[in-house]
XYZ file of C-alpha atoms in Angstrom:
734
model
C 10.586 1.654 12.745
C 11.247 5.227 12.356
C 8.041 6.039 10.282
C 5.852 4.137 12.865
C 7.206 6.138 15.644
C 7.254 9.431 13.776
C 3.439 8.967 13.312
C 3.040 8.227 16.970
C 4.906 11.086 18.255
C 3.264 13.355 15.799
C 0.009 12.410 17.320
C 1.485 13.023 20.711
C 2.796 16.331 19.803
C -0.569 17.712 18.440
C -2.399 16.668 21.284
C -0.207 18.031 24.334
C -1.909 20.403 26.592
C -0.967 22.033 29.526
C -2.587 21.763 32.878
C -2.443 23.334 36.563
C 0.146 20.999 37.902
C -0.039 20.230 41.679
C 3.280 20.060 43.897
C 2.521 16.479 45.009
C 2.460 15.421 41.409
C 6.419 15.523 41.304
C 6.328 12.926 44.194
C 7.377 9.325 43.657
C 4.552 7.227 42.440
C 6.580 4.170 42.014
C 10.269 2.950 41.454
C 11.553 0.243 39.343
C 15.058 -0.931 40.300
C 15.329 2.363 42.223
C 14.364 4.218 39.022
C 11.560 6.965 39.842
C 8.300 7.296 38.172
C 6.438 10.437 39.329
C 2.669 10.915 39.663
C 2.937 13.625 37.099
C 4.411 11.361 34.364
C 1.705 8.793 34.764
C -1.096 11.447 34.808
C 0.278 12.886 31.616
C 0.351 9.483 29.920
C -3.116 8.382 31.262
C -4.788 11.677 30.091
C -3.040 11.764 26.574
C -4.128 8.202 26.086
C -7.855 8.786 27.122
C -8.305 12.308 26.274
C -11.457 11.266 23.866
C -12.735 8.573 26.272
C -14.500 10.322 29.279
C -15.651 6.925 30.538
C -12.117 5.622 31.225
C -11.705 7.800 34.531
C -12.998 5.308 36.817
C -10.893 3.518 39.689
C -11.003 0.183 38.016
C -9.667 1.606 34.732
C -7.052 3.618 36.217
C -5.645 0.778 38.246
C -5.687 -1.587 35.498
C -3.719 0.976 33.284
C -1.410 1.463 36.395
C -0.395 -2.234 36.000
C 0.155 -2.169 32.433
C 2.477 1.060 33.126
C 4.346 -0.916 35.540
C 4.936 -3.634 33.096
C 5.989 -1.087 30.577
C 8.497 0.579 32.916
C 9.979 -3.069 33.531
C 10.580 -3.601 29.818
C 12.170 -0.071 29.625
C 14.310 -0.838 32.709
C 15.542 -4.073 30.994
C 16.432 -1.778 27.958
C 18.449 0.681 30.341
C 20.287 -2.322 31.718
C 21.249 -3.634 28.343
C 22.614 -0.226 27.243
C 20.387 0.464 24.526
C 19.860 4.052 25.372
C 23.881 4.669 24.689
C 24.293 2.777 21.536
C 25.249 4.737 18.619
C 22.636 3.798 16.345
C 20.002 4.608 19.116
C 21.618 8.082 19.831
C 21.649 9.090 16.165
C 17.773 8.295 15.586
C 16.849 9.931 18.952
C 18.891 13.105 18.276
C 17.528 13.268 14.664
C 14.011 13.254 15.877
C 14.660 15.490 18.775
C 15.536 18.065 16.226
C 12.315 17.953 14.374
C 10.156 17.686 17.577
C 11.784 20.461 19.487
C 10.933 23.117 16.596
C 7.280 23.773 17.596
C 8.421 24.597 21.098
C 11.064 27.095 20.280
C 10.296 30.910 20.028
C 11.564 31.099 16.456
C 9.162 28.259 15.086
C 6.196 29.781 17.296
C 6.734 33.111 15.578
C 6.848 31.537 12.077
C 3.666 29.796 13.045
C 2.078 33.028 14.288
C 3.222 34.909 11.096
C 1.729 32.252 8.971
C -1.638 32.239 10.883
C -1.681 36.040 10.922
C -1.139 36.151 7.166
C -3.661 33.691 6.391
C -6.168 35.570 8.519
C -5.402 38.765 6.896
C -5.908 37.193 3.453
C -9.560 36.874 4.154
C -9.845 40.627 4.073
C -8.839 43.352 1.735
C -8.095 46.780 2.797
C -8.398 50.167 0.758
C -5.871 52.621 1.831
C -4.214 55.911 0.988
C -1.001 57.186 2.290
C 1.659 59.850 2.368
C 5.387 59.347 2.129
C 8.122 61.319 3.377
C 11.263 59.935 2.169
C 14.408 58.957 4.394
C 17.457 57.085 3.329
C 20.566 55.752 5.264
C 22.739 58.432 3.771
C 20.804 61.223 5.352
C 22.242 62.803 8.464
C 20.380 62.695 11.724
C 19.162 66.561 11.301
C 17.624 65.593 7.952
C 16.010 62.478 9.437
C 14.596 64.415 12.224
C 13.202 66.937 9.945
C 11.402 64.365 7.940
C 9.888 62.773 11.147
C 8.574 66.457 12.291
C 7.060 66.934 8.882
C 5.325 63.557 8.759
C 4.013 64.210 12.322
C 2.687 67.697 11.416
C 0.870 66.196 8.443
C -0.755 63.457 10.629
C -1.966 66.187 13.005
C -3.503 67.816 9.918
C -4.869 64.692 8.557
C -6.433 64.002 11.856
C -8.341 67.199 11.929
C -9.545 66.844 8.646
C -9.406 63.465 7.305
C -11.766 64.286 4.310
C -8.753 66.362 3.063
C -6.208 63.440 3.045
C -5.998 62.834 -0.610
C -5.208 66.617 -1.194
C -2.513 66.533 1.489
C -0.863 63.441 -0.142
C -1.029 65.125 -3.746
C 0.771 68.263 -2.253
C 3.082 66.684 0.162
C 3.748 63.024 -0.442
C 7.084 62.143 -2.075
C 5.840 59.044 -3.541
C 6.066 59.778 -7.261
C 2.822 58.272 -8.001
C 0.836 60.550 -5.547
C 0.583 63.344 -8.079
C -1.749 61.166 -9.932
C -3.510 58.506 -7.629
C -3.390 61.312 -4.616
C -2.043 58.528 -2.525
C -4.823 56.041 -3.149
C -3.326 52.480 -3.114
C -6.638 50.709 -3.873
C -7.180 47.332 -2.178
C -4.533 45.093 -1.131
C -4.120 42.083 1.198
C -1.405 40.282 3.220
C 1.969 39.833 1.896
C 1.567 42.572 -0.626
C 3.127 45.584 1.492
C 5.982 46.129 3.693
C 5.238 44.352 7.100
C 4.952 47.660 9.145
C 2.947 49.184 6.699
C 0.566 46.017 6.408
C 0.294 46.084 10.247
C -0.889 49.803 10.220
C -3.383 48.940 7.632
C -4.925 46.026 9.267
C -5.021 47.616 12.688
C -6.281 51.364 11.968
C -10.029 51.543 11.858
C -11.880 52.908 8.415
C -11.888 56.526 8.158
C -8.996 56.909 10.653
C -5.482 57.872 10.367
C -2.807 55.691 11.381
C 0.230 56.146 13.786
C 3.395 57.107 12.022
C 4.955 54.064 10.287
C 8.717 53.775 9.650
C 9.761 51.547 6.556
C 12.954 51.259 4.372
C 11.385 54.144 2.197
C 10.943 56.432 4.983
C 7.951 57.799 7.191
C 4.315 57.062 6.258
C 0.894 57.925 7.396
C -2.142 56.170 6.007
C -5.642 56.446 5.964
C -8.013 53.451 5.829
C -10.827 54.030 3.135
C -12.569 50.643 3.240
C -12.144 47.025 4.044
C -14.148 44.067 2.206
C -14.095 40.183 2.241
C -11.495 38.944 -0.150
C -12.742 37.091 -3.001
C -9.860 34.980 -3.730
C -7.222 34.338 -6.525
C -8.299 35.804 -9.978
C -7.781 33.823 -13.267
C -7.728 36.452 -15.819
C -6.807 36.605 -19.624
C -6.212 39.587 -21.806
C -5.538 40.879 -25.433
C -2.837 43.442 -25.511
C -1.614 45.791 -27.785
C 1.855 47.270 -26.713
C 2.639 50.855 -27.119
C 5.363 51.603 -29.461
C 8.823 51.781 -28.025
C 9.159 54.885 -25.771
C 5.461 55.914 -26.222
C 2.792 55.884 -23.561
C -0.173 56.316 -25.877
C -1.216 54.970 -29.404
C -3.872 56.452 -31.295
C -3.682 53.654 -33.900
C -3.740 51.094 -31.153
C -6.829 52.533 -29.725
C -8.659 52.323 -33.021
C -7.328 48.715 -33.439
C -8.375 47.427 -29.970
C -11.925 48.887 -30.509
C -12.194 46.898 -33.573
C -11.237 43.821 -31.900
C -13.574 44.533 -29.075
C -16.270 45.133 -31.758
C -15.530 41.536 -33.160
C -15.847 39.973 -29.696
C -19.463 41.719 -29.278
C -20.309 40.377 -32.670
C -19.232 36.718 -31.405
C -15.728 36.296 -32.651
C -13.853 33.411 -30.629
C -11.795 35.004 -27.914
C -8.814 32.458 -28.399
C -8.853 33.155 -32.032
C -8.598 36.938 -31.724
C -5.878 36.597 -28.853
C -3.707 34.379 -31.388
C -4.238 36.673 -34.067
C -3.850 40.310 -32.603
C -2.370 40.056 -29.159
C 1.258 41.447 -28.808
C 1.849 39.881 -25.478
C 4.076 36.787 -26.865
C 4.116 34.904 -23.439
C 0.311 34.399 -23.524
C -1.136 34.832 -26.985
C -1.136 31.203 -27.824
C -2.732 30.353 -24.543
C -5.796 32.266 -24.935
C -4.049 35.202 -23.361
C -4.278 33.503 -19.720
C -2.221 35.250 -17.067
C -0.862 33.709 -13.750
C -3.457 33.692 -11.067
C -3.325 36.558 -8.736
C -4.680 38.356 -5.614
C -6.694 41.307 -6.289
C -3.837 43.467 -4.659
C -1.303 41.815 -6.969
C -3.035 43.044 -10.203
C -1.626 45.847 -11.922
C -3.131 49.169 -10.639
C -4.673 49.661 -14.099
C -6.350 46.574 -14.010
C -7.857 46.823 -10.651
C -10.949 48.978 -11.118
C -11.583 47.286 -14.490
C -11.318 43.844 -13.021
C -13.399 44.812 -9.870
C -16.693 45.296 -12.300
C -16.595 42.017 -14.001
C -18.110 38.693 -13.362
C -16.762 35.310 -14.255
C -16.939 34.824 -18.247
C -17.188 38.543 -18.778
C -14.628 40.716 -20.661
C -13.956 44.482 -20.364
C -13.942 47.697 -22.351
C -10.807 48.535 -23.876
C -8.636 50.389 -21.454
C -4.959 51.589 -21.287
C -2.017 50.589 -19.021
C 1.499 52.211 -19.016
C 2.321 49.361 -21.361
C -0.597 49.367 -23.824
C -4.026 48.871 -24.770
C -6.128 45.779 -23.161
C -9.210 43.761 -23.112
C -9.260 41.611 -19.929
C -11.550 38.621 -19.357
C -12.276 37.318 -15.967
C -12.213 33.570 -16.254
C -12.848 32.773 -12.670
C -12.188 33.617 -9.108
C -10.846 30.672 -7.105
C -12.033 30.892 -3.204
C -9.121 31.162 -0.574
C -7.876 27.532 0.039
C -7.683 26.108 3.517
C -4.797 26.999 5.513
C -3.124 23.662 5.450
C -3.066 23.800 1.628
C -1.385 27.287 1.526
C 0.965 26.635 4.489
C 3.864 25.549 2.314
C 3.735 28.600 0.096
C 3.168 31.039 2.764
C 5.929 29.601 4.822
C 8.126 30.222 1.928
C 7.011 33.606 1.367
C 7.386 34.623 5.012
C 10.839 33.096 5.306
C 11.708 35.345 2.305
C 9.984 38.340 3.719
C 11.757 41.105 5.872
C 9.098 40.476 8.726
C 10.760 37.154 9.504
C 13.936 39.073 10.324
C 11.679 41.758 12.319
C 10.386 38.744 14.411
C 13.748 37.108 14.840
C 15.075 40.417 16.081
C 12.033 40.674 18.624
C 12.782 37.097 19.701
C 16.547 37.571 20.142
C 15.663 40.791 22.425
C 13.349 38.685 24.345
C 15.655 36.000 24.972
C 18.411 38.245 26.161
C 16.077 39.693 28.813
C 14.677 36.052 29.707
C 18.260 34.663 30.072
C 19.980 37.628 31.388
C 22.319 38.291 28.689
C 25.204 40.428 29.679
C 28.071 41.533 27.518
C 31.788 42.331 28.449
C 31.664 45.927 26.608
C 35.540 46.323 27.186
C 36.350 42.919 25.528
C 33.849 43.485 22.756
C 35.380 47.024 22.010
C 38.547 45.484 21.827
C 37.630 42.980 19.461
C 35.955 45.610 17.229
C 39.373 47.727 17.119
C 40.880 44.355 15.635
C 38.163 44.177 12.953
C 40.715 45.176 10.002
C 40.955 44.336 6.178
C 41.975 40.832 6.928
C 38.229 40.063 8.044
C 37.061 41.239 4.537
C 39.694 38.949 2.845
C 38.312 35.782 4.998
C 41.572 35.651 7.005
C 41.030 37.432 10.224
C 44.349 37.696 11.934
C 42.777 38.243 15.389
C 42.006 34.528 15.188
C 45.492 33.717 15.892
C 46.019 36.263 19.008
C 45.928 33.927 22.050
C 45.895 37.049 24.303
C 42.254 37.670 23.176
C 40.798 33.996 23.464
C 40.764 33.156 27.278
C 38.731 36.503 28.169
C 35.073 36.149 28.731
C 33.093 37.882 26.170
C 29.219 37.372 27.211
C 27.198 35.725 29.684
C 23.756 34.003 29.218
C 21.988 32.766 32.231
C 25.095 33.094 34.494
C 27.337 31.106 32.251
C 30.238 33.080 30.405
C 31.359 32.259 27.045
C 34.887 33.008 26.199
C 36.104 35.234 23.278
C 38.136 32.027 21.990
C 34.658 30.501 21.414
C 33.578 33.396 19.502
C 36.664 33.277 17.529
C 36.030 29.598 16.646
C 32.730 30.504 15.211
C 34.348 33.270 12.978
C 36.872 30.773 11.764
C 34.111 28.289 10.691
C 32.214 31.199 8.945
C 34.548 33.511 7.446
C 35.112 33.834 3.545
C 36.249 36.688 1.372
C 33.716 39.547 1.431
C 35.737 42.324 -0.463
C 32.542 44.593 -0.727
C 31.935 44.964 2.880
C 33.407 46.822 5.508
C 35.439 45.075 8.248
C 33.336 46.697 11.059
C 30.146 45.606 9.289
C 31.328 41.890 8.849
C 32.489 41.780 12.605
C 28.982 43.041 13.561
C 27.192 40.450 11.283
C 29.227 37.501 12.794
C 28.840 38.759 16.379
C 24.905 38.989 15.969
C 24.959 35.567 14.454
C 26.960 34.330 17.193
C 24.754 35.740 19.843
C 21.732 34.368 17.990
C 23.055 31.191 18.098
C 24.015 30.664 21.457
C 20.548 32.323 22.673
C 18.470 29.887 20.441
C 20.615 27.033 21.365
C 20.353 27.595 25.242
C 16.651 27.783 24.652
C 16.528 24.707 23.305
C 18.726 23.132 25.853
C 16.611 24.408 28.635
C 13.225 23.136 27.215
C 13.406 19.741 29.019
C 13.929 21.650 32.042
C 11.363 24.223 31.718
C 8.677 22.753 29.418
C 6.580 19.889 30.776
C 4.927 18.894 27.491
C 8.493 18.763 25.609
C 10.163 16.892 28.487
C 7.451 14.276 28.625
C 7.426 14.098 24.812
C 11.119 13.286 24.592
C 10.797 10.930 27.784
C 8.023 9.001 25.927
C 9.709 9.151 22.606
C 12.939 7.826 23.963
C 11.201 5.050 26.245
C 9.253 4.178 22.901
C 12.309 3.508 20.883
C 13.853 1.531 23.715
C 10.733 -0.493 23.944
C 10.811 -1.266 20.324
C 14.219 -2.573 20.740
C 13.747 -4.938 23.618
C 10.374 -6.232 22.332
C 11.884 -7.025 19.080
C 14.847 -9.120 20.570
C 12.474 -10.931 23.351
C 9.009 -11.149 21.786
C 8.397 -10.194 18.311
C 11.407 -11.584 16.369
C 11.782 -14.536 18.769
C 8.106 -15.803 18.055
C 8.634 -15.658 14.250
C 12.265 -17.297 14.233
C 11.545 -19.935 17.028
C 9.887 -22.287 14.741
C 10.095 -25.372 17.195
C 8.776 -23.179 20.100
C 6.128 -22.019 17.798
C 4.965 -25.622 16.699
C 5.309 -26.849 20.349
C 2.828 -23.865 21.324
C 0.467 -24.816 18.792
C 0.431 -28.411 19.573
C -0.310 -27.577 23.357
C -3.039 -25.102 22.300
C -4.680 -27.009 19.496
C -8.049 -26.408 20.991
C -7.922 -22.643 20.387
C -7.457 -22.913 16.492
C -10.576 -24.746 15.452
C -12.824 -24.743 12.305
C -16.532 -24.044 13.142
C -18.550 -26.642 11.384
C -18.142 -26.382 7.570
C -19.987 -27.148 4.605
C -18.667 -28.145 1.283
C -21.031 -26.172 -1.232
C -21.393 -24.188 -4.251
C -23.615 -20.820 -3.909
C -25.216 -19.524 -6.836
C -26.147 -15.838 -6.274
C -28.441 -15.127 -9.119
C -30.386 -11.529 -10.321
C -33.652 -13.848 -10.178
C -35.076 -17.271 -10.506
C -36.221 -17.024 -14.190
C -32.972 -19.113 -15.389
C -32.765 -21.654 -12.441
C -33.877 -24.719 -14.394
C -31.173 -23.951 -17.043
C -28.499 -23.305 -14.538
C -29.239 -26.732 -12.844
C -28.959 -28.194 -16.211
C -25.664 -26.587 -16.737
C -24.237 -27.322 -13.357
C -25.092 -30.917 -13.744
C -22.106 -31.278 -16.229
C -18.677 -32.286 -15.278
C -16.867 -30.034 -17.640
C -17.406 -26.680 -19.095
C -16.344 -25.480 -22.478
C -16.133 -21.657 -22.496
C -14.044 -21.576 -25.833
C -14.058 -23.787 -28.874
C -12.758 -22.257 -32.036
C -10.454 -23.210 -35.088
C -7.987 -20.392 -36.583
C -6.153 -20.844 -39.999
C -2.257 -20.118 -39.996
C -2.916 -17.037 -42.448
C -4.987 -15.656 -39.649
C -1.997 -14.965 -37.470
C -3.088 -11.619 -35.925
C -6.320 -13.488 -34.984
C -4.458 -15.969 -33.020
C -2.617 -13.351 -31.163
C -6.039 -11.474 -30.686
C -7.757 -14.777 -29.386
C -4.712 -15.314 -27.009
C -4.707 -11.904 -25.558
C -8.700 -11.789 -25.487
C -8.851 -15.255 -23.684
C -5.950 -14.263 -21.051
C -8.298 -12.910 -18.574
C -10.334 -16.014 -18.423
C -7.560 -18.476 -17.403
C -6.372 -15.825 -14.738
C -9.820 -15.520 -13.444
C -11.056 -19.226 -13.183
C -8.618 -21.531 -11.608
C -7.975 -25.003 -12.974
C -8.607 -23.760 -16.647
C -7.264 -26.369 -19.251
C -6.079 -25.210 -22.778
C -6.236 -27.822 -25.336
C -4.470 -26.955 -28.752
C -4.995 -29.213 -31.713
C -2.847 -28.566 -34.697
C -1.828 -29.382 -38.104
C 1.779 -29.874 -39.385
C 1.920 -26.354 -40.599
C 1.698 -24.616 -37.185
C 4.361 -23.528 -35.147
C 2.667 -24.680 -31.823
C 5.645 -23.890 -29.562
C 5.119 -20.132 -30.482
C 1.605 -20.203 -29.502
C 2.337 -22.046 -26.270
C 4.900 -19.367 -25.377
C 2.170 -16.613 -26.250
C -0.235 -18.391 -23.725
C 2.510 -18.630 -20.996
C 3.410 -14.947 -21.448
C -0.344 -13.987 -20.838
C -0.353 -15.944 -17.503
C -1.280 -19.554 -18.494
C 0.297 -22.159 -16.572
C 2.424 -24.498 -18.582
C 1.033 -27.620 -17.081
C -2.536 -26.454 -17.869
C -1.708 -26.798 -21.719
C -2.414 -30.118 -23.652
C -1.234 -30.472 -27.217
C -2.704 -32.741 -29.656
C -1.057 -32.984 -33.256
C -3.537 -33.856 -36.138
C -1.679 -33.564 -39.483
C -5.157 -33.645 -41.157
C -5.629 -30.110 -39.944
C -2.720 -28.750 -42.133
C -2.368 -24.908 -41.297
C -5.233 -24.921 -39.006
C -5.343 -24.583 -35.132
C -8.024 -25.520 -32.688
C -8.178 -23.959 -29.274
C -10.366 -25.197 -26.362
C -10.499 -23.694 -23.119
C -12.434 -25.705 -20.543
C -12.658 -26.627 -16.731
C -14.877 -28.323 -14.272
C -14.966 -25.310 -11.778
C -18.662 -24.417 -11.224
C -17.371 -20.586 -11.445
C -17.066 -21.112 -15.159
C -20.895 -20.812 -15.272
C -20.406 -17.167 -14.688
C -18.974 -16.809 -18.280
C -21.828 -18.885 -19.599
C -24.557 -16.676 -17.968
C -23.055 -13.195 -17.756
C -22.808 -12.487 -21.240
C -25.242 -9.431 -21.232
C -24.496 -8.415 -17.281
C -21.789 -9.208 -14.932
C -24.468 -9.321 -12.253
C -26.560 -11.958 -13.543
C -24.644 -14.785 -11.706
C -21.919 -15.016 -9.197
C -20.517 -18.320 -7.913
C -18.787 -19.312 -4.915
C -17.542 -22.779 -4.633
C -15.594 -24.408 -1.565
C -15.526 -25.273 2.055
C -17.677 -22.381 4.073
C -18.131 -21.738 7.746
C -21.432 -20.143 8.431
C -19.788 -16.736 8.940
C -17.928 -16.706 5.621
C -21.148 -15.907 3.408
C -24.034 -13.856 5.095
C -26.557 -16.291 3.027
C -25.241 -19.260 4.966
C -26.426 -17.739 8.432
C -30.089 -18.175 6.825
C -29.994 -21.856 6.296
C -29.216 -25.180 8.177
C -26.024 -26.706 7.210
C -27.077 -30.268 5.864
C -26.494 -32.026 2.617
C -28.840 -31.181 -0.233
C -30.087 -28.095 -1.873
C -32.008 -25.223 -0.937
C -33.235 -21.758 -2.575
C -34.161 -18.442 -0.790
C -34.346 -14.662 -1.718
C -32.123 -12.116 0.168
C -31.426 -8.488 -0.343
C -33.176 -8.501 -3.747
C -31.064 -11.388 -5.000
C -32.091 -15.125 -5.851
C -29.910 -17.893 -4.157
C -29.476 -21.432 -4.947
C -27.315 -23.588 -2.450
C -26.029 -26.851 -3.345
C -24.593 -28.325 -0.085
C -22.656 -31.731 -0.665
C -21.362 -32.535 2.649
C -20.876 -31.097 6.178
C -17.710 -31.376 8.227
C -17.744 -31.360 12.107
C -15.345 -28.949 13.852
C -11.900 -29.730 13.598
C -8.473 -28.449 14.331
C -6.817 -25.979 11.918
C -3.587 -26.767 10.429
C -0.830 -24.402 11.385
C -0.382 -23.233 7.729
C -3.908 -21.909 7.833
C -3.766 -20.264 11.508
C 0.007 -19.240 11.646
C -0.586 -15.431 12.096
C -3.050 -16.081 14.922
C -0.786 -18.450 16.640
C 2.364 -16.132 16.217
C 0.223 -13.280 17.804
C -0.792 -15.829 20.724
C 2.795 -17.081 21.091
C 4.112 -13.439 21.378
C 1.707 -12.643 24.060
C 2.812 -15.764 25.860
C 6.379 -15.008 25.534
C 5.795 -11.412 26.847
C 3.843 -12.811 29.871
C 6.824 -15.348 30.647
C 9.303 -12.352 30.134
C 7.443 -10.006 32.466
C 7.668 -12.701 35.075
C 11.311 -12.733 34.887
C 11.528 -9.067 34.679
C 9.651 -8.792 37.958
C 12.014 -11.187 39.704
C 14.802 -9.174 38.386
C 13.760 -5.535 38.966
C 11.951 -4.707 42.083
C 9.032 -2.337 41.994
C 8.159 -0.253 44.964
C 4.737 1.581 44.986
C 3.835 4.727 47.000
C 0.471 3.831 48.108
C -0.390 7.350 49.376
C 0.603 8.984 46.232
C -1.229 6.240 44.142
C -4.432 7.047 46.156
C -4.082 10.815 45.201
C -3.209 9.975 41.741
C -6.385 8.013 41.229
C -8.602 10.413 42.990
C -7.148 13.355 41.211
C -7.940 11.509 37.663
C -11.395 10.406 38.849
C -12.259 14.000 39.493
C-alpha cells in the first residue's frame, strides 16, 4: 500500500500548480454528515485529474464527477467514524510521508533545488577570468581590514579606467602568490570550482568588465572576465609521467627521456606499453595512464592550455608541471549529462559546499522577518554571562538554574519560547568540546535552536498558508483512509467470501460466456512448399522426436543427452520418456537425472530387457501436434509454428478470416501460409468459475461497493449548496 500511495502522491506533487482563487471558492459546496467540502477542494481535485483532458470540462462531465466525489466522501466519512485517522499505524505512516512531501514546499529545500539548478545551468558555460586578491584574515584588527578594503577599492577604480592593464595591476598588487607568474589569470573554470561569492561574480560580470568587490574567506577580490565559452563536458585523459627528483622542480635527464618516449610514440609504439614501461605515476601506469574524468576547470593549470588544443585520440608534445614531465593523451570528451542524472552528485557537492550555509543564513534571516522574530536581549545577555567552562566540558551548570527557565527568551509570530525550552535543547545537544571557547559554543547552540524553531514553525504553517500543500495532505490522508475502508468492505470481502462469490456467479452466469469456439490445430508455415509432407506427418497418432541407444561406457554421453533433451519435455506438454535398459544399467540414476531436468516422474516408462546388457535405449515421443515443430524446424525456428486447442475467434487473428466449421482450410496472411484443421465447433456456453474468477471477483467487488454506498447514503446525510455548485460548474466550464 505504501509504495502504491507514494507513486500516486509523487504524481500529485509534481503536478500541483497555483491558480487565482476566488473568495466564493471557500464556500461550502456540500456536506457529508456535517463535514464541509468547499468548492475550492472540488475544483482542485477536478483540475488535477483532468489537466491533460480539455474535453472533460463540460457540464455533463463535471456533474458526473461530482456524483463520484460525493461517493468518495461518503467512504471517507465512514473511515472517520471508524477512527481510522487516529490509529497508531495510520498516524505513523501518514506522518512519515508528510515529512517527505513537505520538503519541496519549505524554504530550505527550495533553496537547495535553486542551487542545484543554478549549478547545472552554469556548468553549461566556462568563464575565463583574472583576479586581484588583497588578503584578510580573522586575526587582523578592524583598522587593517579597513585598509585592505580601501586598497582593493582603489585598485578597482584603476582597473575600471584601464581594464587592459589589469594583468599588470595583478602582478604588482595581488597578494595571491601565483600572481607573479600568471598575472592573476585563473584560466577557464565552471560551476562548483571556485568559492561561491567568487563564482557568482564571475558568472554575473560581462566579458571585459571589472566585478564589484568580492569578499571570501581569503580576503577581498576583484576580477576581470576575459572570455566565456560553452563547456565541452568531462575530459577523459591519460598521461605518461616522469616525476622530478625529490626536491627538484626541473630535470634535464627527464627532459631528454620524455622526448625519447615521444619519439617512440611518433614512430608507432603502443601507448599502453610505453606507459607501463616508463611512467612513474604508479597509480595509473598499469591502466594505460588513465586519469579520473575531470571538467576543464578541474585540470591542473599546467594541463589546461595543452589539453585545450587536443582532439580525441591525440597526444601532446612533452610539457612540464610542478611535479614532472608529461605527455597527455585526450581519450574522449563526454558531453554534460542531463540534470536528473547529475542531481544526486550535485546535491551532495552543494550540501558539502559553503554555499549551502550561505543560503541557509539568508533563509533564516528571511524567516525572522516573515514571522516577526523578536529576541529578549536582556535574557539573552544573561545566558551569555553563564557560558562558562562547564559548557566546554558538556555539562553546563546553567541547565539546573530554575530561576532562568521560566523567563521568555524569544518570540516567533507572537508566540514566546521560554529559556527553559532552549536549555532543554542544549541538554540534548551538549557534549565535550574542549577546543572551543564557551561563548562560541553557546552561540552555536543558540543559532541552531533559532534555526530549528523557525524551520519547524514554517512547516507547521504550511497547511494554513499554502493551498497546494494543504490539498496534497488532505488528499493523501483521505487516500490512506479510503484504502483501509475499501479493503475491509469491498476488496478483501470479495476475495474471502467464497460463498457470496459463488452465489453472485450463479446469479449472473450469463455475463461469463464463451463465444463460439472451435477445436482446431492451426499450422503457421513459412510457405506452402511442405504442406503435403506436413499433412502426412500430422495424420500420425504419435510423434517420436528422439530414439537412440547408448552404451553404459558412454556415461558422459548419457548425461549430455539428458541435458540436451530437457528443453523438449519442458517445451512440449504430454511428452513420454521410454527407457529400455539391460541388466548392467543403473536405471534409477537415469530416472533421477531426467526428473532433475524437469521431467515428470509419471511421464517416464521403464522397460527392462536383459538382452541389452550395458545398453540404454531412450525414446521421447508424444501425441501433441506441436511436436511437429521439432521435426520441421531443424533449419529455422520460423519454418512451422503450431497452435492446438479450443479457440474463440479473437484468440488468433487468422481465425477472424475464416468461417468456424468442421473441416480444413488454407490461406495466406501477412506473408505466412496457414493450414487450419478444424475438428468441431462448440456453441456459446457458460465459463466455469475457475476460468473467469478474476472477472467475477471484479464484478462482485463493484456490486459490494454499490450496496455499501447505498447503506452509507442512509447513514450519512449529504446536503448540496446548489448556488455554489452552479458557480463551480460554470467556473470549470470556462
